[in-house]
PDB file of C-alpha atoms in Angstrom:
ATOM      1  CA  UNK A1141       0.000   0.000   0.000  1.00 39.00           C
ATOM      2  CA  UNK A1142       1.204   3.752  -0.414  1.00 41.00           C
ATOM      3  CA  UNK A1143       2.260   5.341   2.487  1.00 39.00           C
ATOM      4  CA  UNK A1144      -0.326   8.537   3.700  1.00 37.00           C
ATOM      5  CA  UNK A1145       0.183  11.870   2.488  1.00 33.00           C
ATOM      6  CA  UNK A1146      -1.032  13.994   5.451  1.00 33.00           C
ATOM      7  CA  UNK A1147      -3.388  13.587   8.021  1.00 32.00           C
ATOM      8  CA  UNK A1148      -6.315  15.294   8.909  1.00 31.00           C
ATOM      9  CA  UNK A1149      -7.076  19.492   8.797  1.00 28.00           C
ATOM     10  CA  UNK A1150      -7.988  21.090  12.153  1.00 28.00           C
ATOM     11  CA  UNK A1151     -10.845  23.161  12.165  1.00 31.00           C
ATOM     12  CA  UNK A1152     -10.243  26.164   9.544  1.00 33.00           C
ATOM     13  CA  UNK A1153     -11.767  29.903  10.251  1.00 29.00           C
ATOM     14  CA  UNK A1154     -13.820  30.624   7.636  1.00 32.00           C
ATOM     15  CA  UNK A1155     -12.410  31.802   3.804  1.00 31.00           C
ATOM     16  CA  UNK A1156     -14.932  34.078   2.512  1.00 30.00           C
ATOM     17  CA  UNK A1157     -13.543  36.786   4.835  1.00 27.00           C
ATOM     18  CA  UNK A1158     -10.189  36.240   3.232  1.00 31.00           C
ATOM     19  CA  UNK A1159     -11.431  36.241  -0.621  1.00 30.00           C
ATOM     20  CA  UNK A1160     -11.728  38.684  -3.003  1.00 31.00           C
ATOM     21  CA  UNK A1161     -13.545  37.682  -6.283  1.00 29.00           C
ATOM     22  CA  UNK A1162     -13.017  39.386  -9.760  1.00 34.00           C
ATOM     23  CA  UNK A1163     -15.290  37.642 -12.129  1.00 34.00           C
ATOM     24  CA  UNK A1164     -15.666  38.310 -15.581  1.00 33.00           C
ATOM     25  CA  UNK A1165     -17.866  37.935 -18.574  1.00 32.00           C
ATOM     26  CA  UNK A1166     -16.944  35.932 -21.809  1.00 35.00           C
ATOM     27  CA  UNK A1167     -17.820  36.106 -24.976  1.00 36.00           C
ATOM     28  CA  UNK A1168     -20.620  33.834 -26.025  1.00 34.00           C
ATOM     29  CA  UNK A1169     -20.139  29.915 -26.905  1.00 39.00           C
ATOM     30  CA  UNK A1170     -21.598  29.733 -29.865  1.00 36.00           C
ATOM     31  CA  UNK A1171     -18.735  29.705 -32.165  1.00 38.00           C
ATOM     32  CA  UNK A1172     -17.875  26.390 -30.428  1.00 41.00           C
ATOM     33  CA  UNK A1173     -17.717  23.473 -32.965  1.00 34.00           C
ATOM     34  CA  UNK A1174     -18.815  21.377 -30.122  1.00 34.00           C
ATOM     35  CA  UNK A1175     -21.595  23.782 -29.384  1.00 37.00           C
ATOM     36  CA  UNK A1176     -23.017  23.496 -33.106  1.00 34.00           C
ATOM     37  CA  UNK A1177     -26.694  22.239 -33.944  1.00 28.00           C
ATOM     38  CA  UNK A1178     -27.349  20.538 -30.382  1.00 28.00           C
ATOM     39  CA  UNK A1179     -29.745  21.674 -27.473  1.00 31.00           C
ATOM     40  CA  UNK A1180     -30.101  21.426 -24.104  1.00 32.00           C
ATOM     41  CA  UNK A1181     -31.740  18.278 -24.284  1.00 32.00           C
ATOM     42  CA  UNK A1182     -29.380  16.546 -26.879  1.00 32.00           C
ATOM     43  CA  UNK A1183     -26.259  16.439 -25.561  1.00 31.00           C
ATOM     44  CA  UNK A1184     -23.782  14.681 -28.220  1.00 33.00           C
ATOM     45  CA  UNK A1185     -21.032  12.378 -26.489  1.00 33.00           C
ATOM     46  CA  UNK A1186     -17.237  12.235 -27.834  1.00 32.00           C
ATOM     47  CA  UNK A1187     -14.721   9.690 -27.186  1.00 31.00           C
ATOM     48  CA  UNK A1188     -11.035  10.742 -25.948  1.00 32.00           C
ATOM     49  CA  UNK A1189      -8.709   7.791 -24.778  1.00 32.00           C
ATOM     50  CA  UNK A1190     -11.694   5.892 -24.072  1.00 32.00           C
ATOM     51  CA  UNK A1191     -13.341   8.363 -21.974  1.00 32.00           C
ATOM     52  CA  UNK A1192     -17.053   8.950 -23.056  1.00 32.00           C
ATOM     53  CA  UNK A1193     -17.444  13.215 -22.094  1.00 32.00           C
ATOM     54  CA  UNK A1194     -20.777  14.980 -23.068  1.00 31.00           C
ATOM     55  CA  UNK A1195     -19.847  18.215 -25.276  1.00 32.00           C
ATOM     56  CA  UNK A1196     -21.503  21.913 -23.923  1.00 32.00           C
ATOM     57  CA  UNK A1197     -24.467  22.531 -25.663  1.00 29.00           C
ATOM     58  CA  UNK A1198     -24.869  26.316 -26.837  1.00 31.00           C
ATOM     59  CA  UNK A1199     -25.326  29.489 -25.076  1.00 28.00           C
ATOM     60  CA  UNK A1200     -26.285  29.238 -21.226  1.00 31.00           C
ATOM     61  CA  UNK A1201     -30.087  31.340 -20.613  1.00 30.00           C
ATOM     62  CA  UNK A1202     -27.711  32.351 -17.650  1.00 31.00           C
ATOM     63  CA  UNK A1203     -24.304  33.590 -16.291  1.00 36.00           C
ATOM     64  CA  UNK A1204     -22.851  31.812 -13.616  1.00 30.00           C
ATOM     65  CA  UNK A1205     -20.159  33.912 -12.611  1.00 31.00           C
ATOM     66  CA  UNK A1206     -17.491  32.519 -10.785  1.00 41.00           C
ATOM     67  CA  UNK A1207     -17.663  33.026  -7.022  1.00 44.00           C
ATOM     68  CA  UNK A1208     -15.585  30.956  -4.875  1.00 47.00           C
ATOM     69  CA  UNK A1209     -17.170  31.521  -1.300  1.00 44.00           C
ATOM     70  CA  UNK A1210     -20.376  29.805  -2.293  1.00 45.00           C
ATOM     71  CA  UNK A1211     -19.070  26.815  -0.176  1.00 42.00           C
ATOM     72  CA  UNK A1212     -22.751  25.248   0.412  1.00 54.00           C
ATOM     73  CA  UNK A1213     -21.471  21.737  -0.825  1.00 67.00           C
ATOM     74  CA  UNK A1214     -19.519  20.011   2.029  1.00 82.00           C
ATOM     75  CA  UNK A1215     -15.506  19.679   1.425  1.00 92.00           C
ATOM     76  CA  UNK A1216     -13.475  17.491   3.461  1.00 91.00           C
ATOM     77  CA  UNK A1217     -11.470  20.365   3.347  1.00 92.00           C
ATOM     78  CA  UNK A1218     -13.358  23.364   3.625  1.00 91.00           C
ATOM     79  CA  UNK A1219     -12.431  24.557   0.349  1.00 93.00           C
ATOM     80  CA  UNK A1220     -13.696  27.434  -1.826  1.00 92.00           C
ATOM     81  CA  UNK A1221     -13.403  24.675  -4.661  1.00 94.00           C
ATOM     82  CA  UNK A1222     -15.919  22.280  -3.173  1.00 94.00           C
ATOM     83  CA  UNK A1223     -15.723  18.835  -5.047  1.00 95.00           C
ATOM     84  CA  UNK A1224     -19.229  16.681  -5.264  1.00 94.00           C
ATOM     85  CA  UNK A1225     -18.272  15.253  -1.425  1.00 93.00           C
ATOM     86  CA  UNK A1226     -21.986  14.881  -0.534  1.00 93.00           C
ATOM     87  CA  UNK A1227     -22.432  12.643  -3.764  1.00 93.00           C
ATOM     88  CA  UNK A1228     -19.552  10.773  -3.267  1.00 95.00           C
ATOM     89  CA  UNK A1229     -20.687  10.019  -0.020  1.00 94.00           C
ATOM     90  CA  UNK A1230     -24.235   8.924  -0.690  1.00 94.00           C
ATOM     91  CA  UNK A1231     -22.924   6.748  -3.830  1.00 94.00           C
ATOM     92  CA  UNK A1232     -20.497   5.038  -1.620  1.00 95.00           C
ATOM     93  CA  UNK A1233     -23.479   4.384   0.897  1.00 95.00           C
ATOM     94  CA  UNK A1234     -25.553   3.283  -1.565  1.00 95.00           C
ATOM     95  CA  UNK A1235     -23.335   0.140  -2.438  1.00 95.00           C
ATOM     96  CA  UNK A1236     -22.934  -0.591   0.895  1.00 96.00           C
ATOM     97  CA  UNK A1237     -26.245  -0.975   1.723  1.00 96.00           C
ATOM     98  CA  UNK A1238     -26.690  -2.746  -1.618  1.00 95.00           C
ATOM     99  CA  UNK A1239     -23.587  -5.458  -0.708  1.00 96.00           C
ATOM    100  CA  UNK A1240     -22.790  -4.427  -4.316  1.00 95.00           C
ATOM    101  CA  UNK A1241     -19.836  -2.538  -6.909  1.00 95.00           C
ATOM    102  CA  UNK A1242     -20.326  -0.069  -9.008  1.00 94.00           C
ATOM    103  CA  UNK A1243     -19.536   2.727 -11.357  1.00 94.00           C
ATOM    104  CA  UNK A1244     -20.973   6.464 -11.007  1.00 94.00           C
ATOM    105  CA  UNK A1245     -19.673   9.157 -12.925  1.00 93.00           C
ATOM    106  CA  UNK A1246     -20.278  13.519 -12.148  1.00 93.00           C
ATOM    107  CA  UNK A1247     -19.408  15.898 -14.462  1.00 93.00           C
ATOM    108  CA  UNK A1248     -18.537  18.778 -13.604  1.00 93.00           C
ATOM    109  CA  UNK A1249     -19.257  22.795 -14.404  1.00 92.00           C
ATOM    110  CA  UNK A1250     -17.415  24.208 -17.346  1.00 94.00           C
ATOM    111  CA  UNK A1251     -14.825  27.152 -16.431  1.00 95.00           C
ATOM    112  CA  UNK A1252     -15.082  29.468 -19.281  1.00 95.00           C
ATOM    113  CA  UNK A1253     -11.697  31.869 -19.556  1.00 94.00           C
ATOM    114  CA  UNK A1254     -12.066  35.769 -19.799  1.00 93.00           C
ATOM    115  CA  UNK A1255     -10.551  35.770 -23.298  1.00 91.00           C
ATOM    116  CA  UNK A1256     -13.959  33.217 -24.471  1.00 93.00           C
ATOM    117  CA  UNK A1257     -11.317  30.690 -25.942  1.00 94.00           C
ATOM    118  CA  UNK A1258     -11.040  28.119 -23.191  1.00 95.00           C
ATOM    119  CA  UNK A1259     -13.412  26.048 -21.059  1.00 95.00           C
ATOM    120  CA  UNK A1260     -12.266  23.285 -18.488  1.00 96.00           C
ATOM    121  CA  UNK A1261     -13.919  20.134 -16.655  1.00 95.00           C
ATOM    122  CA  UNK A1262     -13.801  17.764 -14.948  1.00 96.00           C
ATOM    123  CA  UNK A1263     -15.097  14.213 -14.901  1.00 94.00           C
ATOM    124  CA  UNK A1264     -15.129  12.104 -11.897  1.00 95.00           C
ATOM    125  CA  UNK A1265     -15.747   8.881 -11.034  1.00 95.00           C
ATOM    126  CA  UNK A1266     -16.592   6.546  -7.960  1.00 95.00           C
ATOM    127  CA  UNK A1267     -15.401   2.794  -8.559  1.00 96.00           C
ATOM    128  CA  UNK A1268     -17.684   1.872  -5.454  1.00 95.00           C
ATOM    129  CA  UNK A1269     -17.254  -1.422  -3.248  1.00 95.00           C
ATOM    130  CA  UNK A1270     -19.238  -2.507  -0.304  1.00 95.00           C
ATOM    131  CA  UNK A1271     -16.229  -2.149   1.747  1.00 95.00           C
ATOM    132  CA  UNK A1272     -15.209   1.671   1.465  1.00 93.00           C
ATOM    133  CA  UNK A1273     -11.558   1.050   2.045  1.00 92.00           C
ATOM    134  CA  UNK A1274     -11.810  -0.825  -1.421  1.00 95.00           C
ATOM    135  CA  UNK A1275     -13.221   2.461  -3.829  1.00 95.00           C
ATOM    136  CA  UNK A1276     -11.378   4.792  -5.422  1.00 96.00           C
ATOM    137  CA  UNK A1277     -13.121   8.428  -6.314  1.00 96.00           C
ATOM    138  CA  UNK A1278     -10.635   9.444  -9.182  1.00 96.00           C
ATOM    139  CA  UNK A1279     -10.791  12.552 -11.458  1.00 94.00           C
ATOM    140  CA  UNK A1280      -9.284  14.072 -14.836  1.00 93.00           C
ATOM    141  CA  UNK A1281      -9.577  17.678 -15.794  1.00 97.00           C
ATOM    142  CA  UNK A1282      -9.886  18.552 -19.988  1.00 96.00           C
ATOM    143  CA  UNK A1283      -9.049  21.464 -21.296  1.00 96.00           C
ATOM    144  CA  UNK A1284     -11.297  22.394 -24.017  1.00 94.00           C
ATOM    145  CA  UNK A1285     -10.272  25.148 -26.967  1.00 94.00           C
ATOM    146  CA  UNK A1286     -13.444  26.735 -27.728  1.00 93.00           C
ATOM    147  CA  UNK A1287     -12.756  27.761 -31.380  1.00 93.00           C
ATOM    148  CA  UNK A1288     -10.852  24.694 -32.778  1.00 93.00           C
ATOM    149  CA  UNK A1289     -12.708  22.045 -30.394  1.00 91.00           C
ATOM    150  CA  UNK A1290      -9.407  20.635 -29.609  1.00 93.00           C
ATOM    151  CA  UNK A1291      -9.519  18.639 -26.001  1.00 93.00           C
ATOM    152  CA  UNK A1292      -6.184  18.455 -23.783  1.00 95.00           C
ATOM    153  CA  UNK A1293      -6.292  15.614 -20.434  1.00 95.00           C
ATOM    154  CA  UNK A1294      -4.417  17.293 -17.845  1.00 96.00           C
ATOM    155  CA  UNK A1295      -3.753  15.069 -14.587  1.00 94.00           C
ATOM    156  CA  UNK A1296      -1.740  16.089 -11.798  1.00 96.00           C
ATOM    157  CA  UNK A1297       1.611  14.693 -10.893  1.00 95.00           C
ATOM    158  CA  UNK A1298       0.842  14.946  -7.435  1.00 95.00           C
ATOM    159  CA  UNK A1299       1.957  11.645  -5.511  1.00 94.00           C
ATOM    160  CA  UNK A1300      -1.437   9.841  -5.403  1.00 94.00           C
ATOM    161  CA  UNK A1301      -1.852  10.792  -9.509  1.00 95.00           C
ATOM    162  CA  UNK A1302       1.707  10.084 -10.010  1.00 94.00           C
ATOM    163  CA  UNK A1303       1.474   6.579  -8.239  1.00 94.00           C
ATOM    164  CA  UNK A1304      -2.148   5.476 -10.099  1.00 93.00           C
ATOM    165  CA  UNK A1305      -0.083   6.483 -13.329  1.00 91.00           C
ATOM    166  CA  UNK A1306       2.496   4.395 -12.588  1.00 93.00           C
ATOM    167  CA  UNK A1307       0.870   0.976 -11.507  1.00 93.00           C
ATOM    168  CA  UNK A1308      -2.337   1.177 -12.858  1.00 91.00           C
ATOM    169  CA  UNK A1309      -5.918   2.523 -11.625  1.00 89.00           C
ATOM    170  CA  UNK A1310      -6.970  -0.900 -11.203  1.00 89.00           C
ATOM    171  CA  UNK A1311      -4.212  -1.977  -8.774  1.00 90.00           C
ATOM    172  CA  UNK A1312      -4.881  -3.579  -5.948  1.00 89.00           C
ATOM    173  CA  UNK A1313      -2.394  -1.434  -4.165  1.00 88.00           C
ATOM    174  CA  UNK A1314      -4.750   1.601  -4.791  1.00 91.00           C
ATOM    175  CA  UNK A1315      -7.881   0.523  -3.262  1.00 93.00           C
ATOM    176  CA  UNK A1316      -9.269   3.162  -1.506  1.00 94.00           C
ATOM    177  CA  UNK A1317      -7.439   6.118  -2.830  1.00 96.00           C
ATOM    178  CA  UNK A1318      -9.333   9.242  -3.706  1.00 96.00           C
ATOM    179  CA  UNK A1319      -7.637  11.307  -6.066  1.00 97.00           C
ATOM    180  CA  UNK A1320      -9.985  14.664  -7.788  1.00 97.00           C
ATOM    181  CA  UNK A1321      -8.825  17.315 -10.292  1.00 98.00           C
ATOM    182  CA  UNK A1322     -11.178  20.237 -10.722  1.00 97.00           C
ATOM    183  CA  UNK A1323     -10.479  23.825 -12.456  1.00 97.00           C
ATOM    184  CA  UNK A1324     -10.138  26.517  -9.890  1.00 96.00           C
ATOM    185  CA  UNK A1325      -9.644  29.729 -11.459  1.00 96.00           C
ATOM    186  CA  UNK A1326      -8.131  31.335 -14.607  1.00 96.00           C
ATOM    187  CA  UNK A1327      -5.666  34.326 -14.805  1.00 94.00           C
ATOM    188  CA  UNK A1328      -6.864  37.389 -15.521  1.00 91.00           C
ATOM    189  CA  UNK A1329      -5.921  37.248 -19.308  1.00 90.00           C
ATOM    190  CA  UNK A1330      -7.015  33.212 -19.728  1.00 92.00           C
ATOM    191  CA  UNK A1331      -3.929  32.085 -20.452  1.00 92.00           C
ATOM    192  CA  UNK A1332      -3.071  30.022 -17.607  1.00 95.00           C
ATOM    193  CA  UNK A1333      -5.572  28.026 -15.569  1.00 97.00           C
ATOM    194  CA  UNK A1334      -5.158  26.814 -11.384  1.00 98.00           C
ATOM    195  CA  UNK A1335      -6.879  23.415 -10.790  1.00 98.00           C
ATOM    196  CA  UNK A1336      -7.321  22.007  -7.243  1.00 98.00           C
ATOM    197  CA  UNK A1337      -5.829  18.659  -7.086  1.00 98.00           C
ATOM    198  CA  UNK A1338      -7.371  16.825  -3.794  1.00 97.00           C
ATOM    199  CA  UNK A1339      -6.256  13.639  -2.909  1.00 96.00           C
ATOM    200  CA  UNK A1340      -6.033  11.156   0.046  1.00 94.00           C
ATOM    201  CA  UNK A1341      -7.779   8.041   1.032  1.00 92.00           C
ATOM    202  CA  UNK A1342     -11.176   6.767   2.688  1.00 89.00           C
ATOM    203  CA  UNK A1343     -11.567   5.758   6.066  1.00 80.00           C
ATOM    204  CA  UNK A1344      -8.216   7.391   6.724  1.00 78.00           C
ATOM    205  CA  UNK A1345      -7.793  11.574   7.787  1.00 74.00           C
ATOM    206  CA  UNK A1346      -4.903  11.910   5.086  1.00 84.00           C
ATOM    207  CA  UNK A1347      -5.754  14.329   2.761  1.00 91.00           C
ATOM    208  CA  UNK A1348      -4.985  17.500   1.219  1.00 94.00           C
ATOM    209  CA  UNK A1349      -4.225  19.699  -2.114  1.00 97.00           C
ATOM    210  CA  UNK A1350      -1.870  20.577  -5.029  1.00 97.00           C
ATOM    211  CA  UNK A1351      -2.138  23.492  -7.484  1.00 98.00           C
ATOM    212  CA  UNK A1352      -1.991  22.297 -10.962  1.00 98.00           C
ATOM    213  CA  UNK A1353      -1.362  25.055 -13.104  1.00 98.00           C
ATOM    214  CA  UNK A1354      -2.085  24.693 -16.997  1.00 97.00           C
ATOM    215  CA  UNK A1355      -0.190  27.132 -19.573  1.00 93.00           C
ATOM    216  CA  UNK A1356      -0.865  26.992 -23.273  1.00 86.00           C
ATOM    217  CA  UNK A1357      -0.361  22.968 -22.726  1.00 86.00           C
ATOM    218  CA  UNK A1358       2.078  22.842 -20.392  1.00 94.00           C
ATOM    219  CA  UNK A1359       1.524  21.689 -16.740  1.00 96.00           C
ATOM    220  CA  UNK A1360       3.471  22.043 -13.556  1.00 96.00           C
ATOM    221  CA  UNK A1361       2.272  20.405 -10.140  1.00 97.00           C
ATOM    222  CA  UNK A1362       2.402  22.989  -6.842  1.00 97.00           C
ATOM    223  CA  UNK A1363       2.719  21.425  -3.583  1.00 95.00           C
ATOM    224  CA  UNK A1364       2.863  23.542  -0.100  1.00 94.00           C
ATOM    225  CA  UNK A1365       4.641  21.404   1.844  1.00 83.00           C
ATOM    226  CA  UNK A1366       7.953  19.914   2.345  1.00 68.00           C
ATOM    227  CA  UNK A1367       8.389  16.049   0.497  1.00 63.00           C
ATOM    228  CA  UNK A1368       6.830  13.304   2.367  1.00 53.00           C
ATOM    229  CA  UNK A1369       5.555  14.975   5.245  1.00 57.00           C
ATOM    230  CA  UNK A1370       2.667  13.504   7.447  1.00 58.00           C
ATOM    231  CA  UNK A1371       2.817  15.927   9.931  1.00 64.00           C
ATOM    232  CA  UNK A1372       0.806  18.890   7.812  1.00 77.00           C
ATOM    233  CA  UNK A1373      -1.554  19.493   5.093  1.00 89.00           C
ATOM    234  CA  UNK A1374      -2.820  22.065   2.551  1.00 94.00           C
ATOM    235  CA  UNK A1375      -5.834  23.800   1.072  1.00 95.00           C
ATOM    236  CA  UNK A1376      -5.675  25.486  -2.152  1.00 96.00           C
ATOM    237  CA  UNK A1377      -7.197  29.063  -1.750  1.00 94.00           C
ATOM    238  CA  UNK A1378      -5.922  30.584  -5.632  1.00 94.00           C
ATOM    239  CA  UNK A1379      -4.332  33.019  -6.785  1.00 94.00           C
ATOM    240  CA  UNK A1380      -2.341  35.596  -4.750  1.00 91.00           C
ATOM    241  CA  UNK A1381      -3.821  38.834  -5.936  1.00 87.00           C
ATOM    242  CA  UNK A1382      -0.850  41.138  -5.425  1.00 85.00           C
ATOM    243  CA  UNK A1383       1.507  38.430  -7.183  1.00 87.00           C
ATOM    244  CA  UNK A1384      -1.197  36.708  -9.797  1.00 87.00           C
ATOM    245  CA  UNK A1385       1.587  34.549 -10.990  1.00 89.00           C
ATOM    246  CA  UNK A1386       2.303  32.906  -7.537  1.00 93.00           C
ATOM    247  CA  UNK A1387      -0.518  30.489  -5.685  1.00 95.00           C
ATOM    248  CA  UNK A1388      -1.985  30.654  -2.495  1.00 95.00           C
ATOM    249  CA  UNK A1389      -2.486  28.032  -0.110  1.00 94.00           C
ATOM    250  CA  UNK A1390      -3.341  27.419   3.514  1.00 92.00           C
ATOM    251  CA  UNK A1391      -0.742  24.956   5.595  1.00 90.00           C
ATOM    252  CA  UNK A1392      -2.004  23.061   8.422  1.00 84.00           C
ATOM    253  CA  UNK A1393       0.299  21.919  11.479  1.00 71.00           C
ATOM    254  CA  UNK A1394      -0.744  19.533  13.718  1.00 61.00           C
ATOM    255  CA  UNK A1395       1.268  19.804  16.159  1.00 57.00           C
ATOM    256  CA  UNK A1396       0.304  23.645  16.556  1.00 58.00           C
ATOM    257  CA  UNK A1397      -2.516  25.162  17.290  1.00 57.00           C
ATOM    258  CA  UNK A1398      -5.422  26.411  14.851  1.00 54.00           C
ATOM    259  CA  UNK A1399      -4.095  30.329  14.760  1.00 49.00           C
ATOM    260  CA  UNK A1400      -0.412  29.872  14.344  1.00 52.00           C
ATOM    261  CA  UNK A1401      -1.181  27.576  10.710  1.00 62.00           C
ATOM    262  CA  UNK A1402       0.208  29.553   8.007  1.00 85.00           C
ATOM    263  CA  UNK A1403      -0.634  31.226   4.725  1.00 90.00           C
ATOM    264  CA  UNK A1404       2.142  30.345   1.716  1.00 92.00           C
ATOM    265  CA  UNK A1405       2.413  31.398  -1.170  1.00 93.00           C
ATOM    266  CA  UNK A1406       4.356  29.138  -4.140  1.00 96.00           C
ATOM    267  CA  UNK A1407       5.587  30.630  -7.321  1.00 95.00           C
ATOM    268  CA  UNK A1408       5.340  28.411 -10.361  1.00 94.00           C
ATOM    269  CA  UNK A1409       8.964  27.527 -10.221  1.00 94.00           C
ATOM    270  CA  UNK A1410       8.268  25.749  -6.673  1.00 94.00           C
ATOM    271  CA  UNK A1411       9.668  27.894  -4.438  1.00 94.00           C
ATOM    272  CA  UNK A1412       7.200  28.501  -1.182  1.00 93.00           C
ATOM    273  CA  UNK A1413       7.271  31.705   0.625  1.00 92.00           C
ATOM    274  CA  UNK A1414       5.122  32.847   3.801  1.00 90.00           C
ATOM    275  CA  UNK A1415       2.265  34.669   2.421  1.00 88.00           C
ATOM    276  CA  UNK A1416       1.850  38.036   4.043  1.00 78.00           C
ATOM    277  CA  UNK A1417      -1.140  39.003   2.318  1.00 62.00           C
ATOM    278  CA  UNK A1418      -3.944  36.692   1.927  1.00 65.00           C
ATOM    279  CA  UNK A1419      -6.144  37.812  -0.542  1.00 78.00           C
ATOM    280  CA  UNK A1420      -6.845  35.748  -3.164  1.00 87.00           C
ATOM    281  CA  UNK A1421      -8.605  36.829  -6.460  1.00 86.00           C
ATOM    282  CA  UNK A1422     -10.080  34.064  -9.175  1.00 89.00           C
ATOM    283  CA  UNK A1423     -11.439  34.859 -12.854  1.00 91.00           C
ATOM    284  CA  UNK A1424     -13.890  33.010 -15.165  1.00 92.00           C
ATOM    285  CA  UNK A1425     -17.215  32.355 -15.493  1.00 91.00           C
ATOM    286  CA  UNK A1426     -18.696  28.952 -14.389  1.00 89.00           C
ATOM    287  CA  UNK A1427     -21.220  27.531 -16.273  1.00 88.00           C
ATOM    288  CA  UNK A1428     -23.931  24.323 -15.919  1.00 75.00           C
ATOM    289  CA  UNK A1429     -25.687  22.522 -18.291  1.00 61.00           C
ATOM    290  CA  UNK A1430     -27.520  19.854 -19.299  1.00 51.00           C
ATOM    291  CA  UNK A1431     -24.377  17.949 -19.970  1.00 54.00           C
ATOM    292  CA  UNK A1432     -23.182  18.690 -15.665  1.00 55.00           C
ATOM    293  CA  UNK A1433     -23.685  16.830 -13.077  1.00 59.00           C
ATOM    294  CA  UNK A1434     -24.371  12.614 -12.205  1.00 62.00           C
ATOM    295  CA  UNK A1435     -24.480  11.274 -15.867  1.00 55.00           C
ATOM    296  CA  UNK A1436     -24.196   7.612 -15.599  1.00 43.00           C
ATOM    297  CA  UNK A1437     -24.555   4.593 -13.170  1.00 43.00           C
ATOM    298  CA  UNK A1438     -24.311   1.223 -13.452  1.00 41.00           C
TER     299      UNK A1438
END
């Protein structure tokens, strides 16, 4: 088995008091290839490495601009990038109560850039066991141009991702790993995007996140914390508004107490620095559709 990552987060005072949000409209989707002829209610599935993805569908009736302290959905980690943890949950009850395995799949929003020409998601899955300690929850973020159609995977190479890539998702060794990529925030001109990548394992209080930064195809993993430690963990907050090119994160120690964990920031070369200012700013304009949300079971 891999060894944990981190163990659990403390109790966190709240983020919104921290955040500053700077959302932006886009220019519409239309133009999309993928976005051509279909409706709401026809969403048109494409195939990449296997993967079976449902395509956006036109011009949203509404804008759904980003704002990253609507935290209503329950994260393990508090985040202002909440993944699906209440559906993850109930799916994983579900089989047990059943006594059976399964597959359940969420798709997420699409994060439009300011410039109109990109939109990222996620899809997730739950390989669900009756034992919980035996499912995985893994995720893979694609990168979507808006004019050419052209999709890009992007996985972290975080050590959970890294490992899975290495020996397989369906290795015993990675039973009960959870491992979730989801876009975070664009820069202000749409040419790089932050993703959250969460990972840890079930029934266990390791977890914690990486900043995956995209830039015209290239993609560099973030960590906040020294290699192989155990004895702290991180939440991604985004980007650090007086230095947009460096990421934001908040470091838990557990053997301090709740007010002396720290704010970092980590430039995209690595390097971490204490954060002295923590306000974070996001861009981009989040949008759902028919094609979001729980889209298969079996």
């Amino acid at each position: 088995m891999i060894a944990p990552i981190c163990r659990a987060l403390r109790s966190r005072l709240p983020l919104a008091a921290m955040l500053m949000i700077a959302a932006t409209a886009t220019p519409a989707l239309a133009n999309s290839p993928l976005a051509a002829n279909l409706t709401p209610n026809q969403p048109q599935p494409l195939l990449l490495d296997g993967v079976q993805l449902f395509a956006p569908v036109g011009i949203p009736d509404d804008d759904f601009l980003l704002n990253v302290t609507d935290t209503r959905e329950v994260d393990p980690l508090d985040s202002p990038y909440p993944v699906p943890w209440s559906w993850i949950v109930r799916t994983q009850q579900d089989y047990a109560e059943q006594q059976q395995s399964g597959l359940r799949y969420y798709r997420s929003p699409a994060l439009v850039s300011p410039s109109g020409q990109y939109a990222a998601y996620s899809r997730i899955e739950v390989r669900a066991e009756p034992n919980s300690y035996e499912s995985k929850v893994l995720g893979v973020m694609f990168i979507e141009n808006l004019a050419t159609g052209k999709l890009q995977v992007v996985r972290a190479n975080s050590p959970i991702a890294s490992y899975l890539q290495r020996v397989g998702e369906d290795s015993p060794e990675m039973a009960g790993v959870i491992s979730i990529l989801l876009p975070a925030s664009w820069s202000e001109d749409g040419d790089r995007l932050l993703a959250r990548q969460m990972e840890g394992a079930f029934n266990s209080s390791d977890i914690s996140d990486y900043g995956v930064v995209w830039q015209k195809g290239s993609i560099r993993t973030l960590s906040a914390m020294a290699q192989n430690t155990t004895e702290s963990s991180a939440t991604l907050l985004g980007w650090h508004e007086n230095n947009p090119s460096q990421v934001l994160f908040q470091v838990s120690h557990f053997d301090q107490e709740e007010d002396e964990n720290s704010l970092v920031s980590v430039a995209l070369d690595g390097e971490v620095q204490p954060a002295k200012a923590p306000t974070v700013i996001a861009y981009g304009k989040r949008i759902s559709r028919s094609w979001s949300g729980v889209q298969s079971m079996r």
